[in-house]
PDB file of C-alpha atoms in Angstrom:
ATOM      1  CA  UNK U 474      14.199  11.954   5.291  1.00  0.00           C
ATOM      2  CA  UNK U 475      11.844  10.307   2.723  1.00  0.00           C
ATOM      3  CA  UNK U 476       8.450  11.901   2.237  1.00  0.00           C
ATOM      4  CA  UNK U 477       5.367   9.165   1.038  1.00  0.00           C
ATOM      5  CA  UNK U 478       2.156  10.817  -0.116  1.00  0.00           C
ATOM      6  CA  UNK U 479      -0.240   8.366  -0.922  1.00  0.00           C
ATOM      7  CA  UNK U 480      -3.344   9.254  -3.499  1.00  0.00           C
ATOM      8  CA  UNK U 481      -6.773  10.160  -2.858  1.00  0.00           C
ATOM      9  CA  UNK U 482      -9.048   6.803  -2.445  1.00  0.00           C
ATOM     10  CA  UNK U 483     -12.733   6.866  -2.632  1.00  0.00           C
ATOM     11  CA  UNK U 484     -16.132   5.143  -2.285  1.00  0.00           C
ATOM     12  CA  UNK U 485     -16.292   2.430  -4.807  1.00  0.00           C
ATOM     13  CA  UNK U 486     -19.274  -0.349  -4.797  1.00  0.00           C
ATOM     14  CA  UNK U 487     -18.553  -4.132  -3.522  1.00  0.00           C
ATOM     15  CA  UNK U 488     -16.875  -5.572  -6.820  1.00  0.00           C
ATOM     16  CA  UNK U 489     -15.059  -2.918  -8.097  1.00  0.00           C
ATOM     17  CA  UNK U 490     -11.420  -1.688  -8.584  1.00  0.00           C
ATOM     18  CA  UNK U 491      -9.635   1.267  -7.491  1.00  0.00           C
ATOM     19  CA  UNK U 492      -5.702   2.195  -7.525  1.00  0.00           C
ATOM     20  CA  UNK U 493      -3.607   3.842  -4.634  1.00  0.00           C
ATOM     21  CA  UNK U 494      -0.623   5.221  -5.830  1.00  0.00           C
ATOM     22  CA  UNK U 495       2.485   6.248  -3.546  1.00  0.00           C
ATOM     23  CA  UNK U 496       4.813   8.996  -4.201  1.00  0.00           C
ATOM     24  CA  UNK U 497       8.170   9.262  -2.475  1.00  0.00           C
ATOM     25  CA  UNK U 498      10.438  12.103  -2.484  1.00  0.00           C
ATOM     26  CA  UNK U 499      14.458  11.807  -3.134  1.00  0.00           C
ATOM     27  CA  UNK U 500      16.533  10.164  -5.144  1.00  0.00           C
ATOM     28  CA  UNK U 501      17.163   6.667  -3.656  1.00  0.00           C
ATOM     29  CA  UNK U 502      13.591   5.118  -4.460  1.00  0.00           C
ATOM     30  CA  UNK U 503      14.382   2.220  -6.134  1.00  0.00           C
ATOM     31  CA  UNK U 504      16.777   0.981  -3.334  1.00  0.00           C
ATOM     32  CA  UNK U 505      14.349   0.351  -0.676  1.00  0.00           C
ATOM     33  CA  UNK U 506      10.690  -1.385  -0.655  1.00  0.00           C
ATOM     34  CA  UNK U 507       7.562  -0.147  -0.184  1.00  0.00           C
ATOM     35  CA  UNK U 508       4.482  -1.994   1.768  1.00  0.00           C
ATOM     36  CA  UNK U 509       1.080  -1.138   1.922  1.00  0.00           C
ATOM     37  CA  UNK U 510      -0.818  -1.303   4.704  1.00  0.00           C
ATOM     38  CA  UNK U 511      -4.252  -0.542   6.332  1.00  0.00           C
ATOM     39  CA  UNK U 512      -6.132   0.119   9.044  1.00  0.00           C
ATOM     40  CA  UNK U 513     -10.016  -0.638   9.786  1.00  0.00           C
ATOM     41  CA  UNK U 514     -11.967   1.471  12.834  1.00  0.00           C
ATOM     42  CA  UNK U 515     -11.353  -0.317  16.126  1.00  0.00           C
ATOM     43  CA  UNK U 516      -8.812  -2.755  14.861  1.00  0.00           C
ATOM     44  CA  UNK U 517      -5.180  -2.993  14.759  1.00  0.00           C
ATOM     45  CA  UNK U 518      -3.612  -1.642  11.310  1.00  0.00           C
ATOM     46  CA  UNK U 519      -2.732  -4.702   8.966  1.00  0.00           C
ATOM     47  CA  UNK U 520      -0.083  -5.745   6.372  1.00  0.00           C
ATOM     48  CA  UNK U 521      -1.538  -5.758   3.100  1.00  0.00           C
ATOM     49  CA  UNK U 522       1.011  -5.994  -0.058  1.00  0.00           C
ATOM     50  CA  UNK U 523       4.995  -5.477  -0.453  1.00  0.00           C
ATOM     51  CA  UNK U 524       7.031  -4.636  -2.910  1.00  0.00           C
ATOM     52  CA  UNK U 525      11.154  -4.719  -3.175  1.00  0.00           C
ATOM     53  CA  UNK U 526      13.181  -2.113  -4.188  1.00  0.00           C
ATOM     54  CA  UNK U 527      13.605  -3.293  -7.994  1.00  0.00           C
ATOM     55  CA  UNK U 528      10.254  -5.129  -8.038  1.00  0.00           C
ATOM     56  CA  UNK U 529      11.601  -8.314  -8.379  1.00  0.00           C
ATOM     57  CA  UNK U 530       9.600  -9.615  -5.230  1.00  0.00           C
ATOM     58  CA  UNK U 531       6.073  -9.044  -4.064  1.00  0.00           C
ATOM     59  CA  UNK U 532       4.400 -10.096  -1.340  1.00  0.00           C
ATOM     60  CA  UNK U 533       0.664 -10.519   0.091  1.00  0.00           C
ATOM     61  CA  UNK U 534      -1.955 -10.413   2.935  1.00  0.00           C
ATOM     62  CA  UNK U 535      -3.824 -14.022   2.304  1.00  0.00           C
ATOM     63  CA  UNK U 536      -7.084 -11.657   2.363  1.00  0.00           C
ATOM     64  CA  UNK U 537      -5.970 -10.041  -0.649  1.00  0.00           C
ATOM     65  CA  UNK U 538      -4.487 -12.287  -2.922  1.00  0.00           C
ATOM     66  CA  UNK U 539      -5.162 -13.041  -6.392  1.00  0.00           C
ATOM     67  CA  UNK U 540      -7.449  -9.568  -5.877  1.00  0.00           C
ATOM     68  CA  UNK U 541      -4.602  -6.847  -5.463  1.00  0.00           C
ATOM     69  CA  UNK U 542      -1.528  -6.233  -7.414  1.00  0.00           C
ATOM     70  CA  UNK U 543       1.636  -4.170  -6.358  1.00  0.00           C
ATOM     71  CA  UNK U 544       3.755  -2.489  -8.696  1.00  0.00           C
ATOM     72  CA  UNK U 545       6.532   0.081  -9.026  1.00  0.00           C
ATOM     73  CA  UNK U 546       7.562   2.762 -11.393  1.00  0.00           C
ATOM     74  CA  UNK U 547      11.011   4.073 -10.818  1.00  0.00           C
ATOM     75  CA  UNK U 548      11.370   6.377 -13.159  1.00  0.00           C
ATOM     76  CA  UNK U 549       8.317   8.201 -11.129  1.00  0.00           C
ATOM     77  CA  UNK U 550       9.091   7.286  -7.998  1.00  0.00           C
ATOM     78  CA  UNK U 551       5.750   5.721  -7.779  1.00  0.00           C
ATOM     79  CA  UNK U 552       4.636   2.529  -6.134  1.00  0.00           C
ATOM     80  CA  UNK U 553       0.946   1.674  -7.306  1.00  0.00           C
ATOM     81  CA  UNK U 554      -1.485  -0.313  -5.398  1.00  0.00           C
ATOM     82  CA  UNK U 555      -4.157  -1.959  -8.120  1.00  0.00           C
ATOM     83  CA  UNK U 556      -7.387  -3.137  -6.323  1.00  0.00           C
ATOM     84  CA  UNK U 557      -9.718  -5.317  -7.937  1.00  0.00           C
ATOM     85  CA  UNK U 558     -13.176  -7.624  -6.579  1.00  0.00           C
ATOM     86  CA  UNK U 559     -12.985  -5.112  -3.403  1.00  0.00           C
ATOM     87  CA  UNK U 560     -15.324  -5.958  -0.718  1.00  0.00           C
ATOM     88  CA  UNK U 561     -16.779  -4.277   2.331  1.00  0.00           C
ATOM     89  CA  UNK U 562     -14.374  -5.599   4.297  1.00  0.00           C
ATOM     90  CA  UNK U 563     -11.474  -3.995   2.821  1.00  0.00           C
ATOM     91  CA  UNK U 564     -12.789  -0.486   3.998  1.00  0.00           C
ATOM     92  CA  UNK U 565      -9.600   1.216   5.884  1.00  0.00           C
ATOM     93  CA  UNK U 566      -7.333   3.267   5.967  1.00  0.00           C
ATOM     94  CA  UNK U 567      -4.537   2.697   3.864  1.00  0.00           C
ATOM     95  CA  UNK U 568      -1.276   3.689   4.596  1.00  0.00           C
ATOM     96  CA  UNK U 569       2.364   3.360   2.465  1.00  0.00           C
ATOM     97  CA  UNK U 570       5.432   2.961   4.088  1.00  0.00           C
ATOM     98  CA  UNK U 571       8.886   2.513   3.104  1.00  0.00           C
ATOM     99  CA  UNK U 572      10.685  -0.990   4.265  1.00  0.00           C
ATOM    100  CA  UNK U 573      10.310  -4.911   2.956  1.00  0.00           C
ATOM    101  CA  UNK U 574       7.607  -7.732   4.559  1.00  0.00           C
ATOM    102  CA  UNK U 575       4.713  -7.891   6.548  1.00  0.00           C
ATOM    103  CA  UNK U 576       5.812  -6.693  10.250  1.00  0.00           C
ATOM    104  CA  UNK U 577       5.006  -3.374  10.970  1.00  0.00           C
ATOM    105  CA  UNK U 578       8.529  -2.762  12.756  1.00  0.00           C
ATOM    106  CA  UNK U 579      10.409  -3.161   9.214  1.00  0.00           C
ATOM    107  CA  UNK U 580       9.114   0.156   8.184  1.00  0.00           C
ATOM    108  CA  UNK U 581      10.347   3.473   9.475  1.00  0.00           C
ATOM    109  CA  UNK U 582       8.642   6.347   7.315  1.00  0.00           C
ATOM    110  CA  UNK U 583       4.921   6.043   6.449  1.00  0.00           C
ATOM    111  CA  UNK U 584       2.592   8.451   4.552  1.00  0.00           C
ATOM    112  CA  UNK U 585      -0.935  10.209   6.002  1.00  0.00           C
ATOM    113  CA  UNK U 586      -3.084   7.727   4.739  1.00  0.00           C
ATOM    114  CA  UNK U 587      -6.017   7.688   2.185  1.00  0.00           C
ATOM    115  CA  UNK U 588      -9.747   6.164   3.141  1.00  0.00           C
ATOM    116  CA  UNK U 589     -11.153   3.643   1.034  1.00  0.00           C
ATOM    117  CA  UNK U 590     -14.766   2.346   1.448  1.00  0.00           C
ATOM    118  CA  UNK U 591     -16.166  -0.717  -0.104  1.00  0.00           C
ATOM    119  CA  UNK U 592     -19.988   0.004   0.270  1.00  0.00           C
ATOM    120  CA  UNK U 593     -22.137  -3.576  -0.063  1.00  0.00           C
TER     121      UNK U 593
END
């Protein structure tokens, strides 16, 4: 059983930055990836960054690219989400999970979520 617990998020202004950080519980972090997701009222949740389990390969949404950067700390069991030039429309939910790409079926334990809002 892995436990994620994802950080508080906040209210930041159109244009500014904010980190999400995931915590995971056990000893077997660095052997599995970690994906971020999110989820907007009234719309499916979405595939936003990924990260592999020695964070040697990332991957993106298109809608986020060049503007968010995934990283990992081992040692901490951490993953970090760093979110910069945020807009309105990347007010969601966001959600980590544990697993590797963008399909929603490649993860099997996710964390509660934390709301971000981008106000304009």
């Amino acid at each position: 059983q892995v436990q994620l617990v994802e950080s508080v998020g906040g209210l930041v202004q159109a244009g500014g930055s904010l980190r999400l950080s995931c915590a995971a519980s056990g000893r077997t972090f660095s052997t599995y990836g970690i994906g971020w997701f999110r989820q907007a009222p009234g719309k499916a949740r979405e595939f936003v960054a990924t990260i592999s389990g020695n964070g040697g390969s990332t991957s993106y949404a298109d809608s986020v690219k060049g503007r968010f950067t995934i990283s990992r700390d081992n040692a901490k069991n951490t993953v970090f989400l760093q979110m910069n030039s945020l807009k309105p429309d990347d007010t969601a939910v966001y959600y980590c999970a544990r697993g590797y790409g963008s399909r929603l079926y490649n993860y099997n334990y996710w964390g509660q979520g934390t709301q971000v809002t981008v106000s304009s």
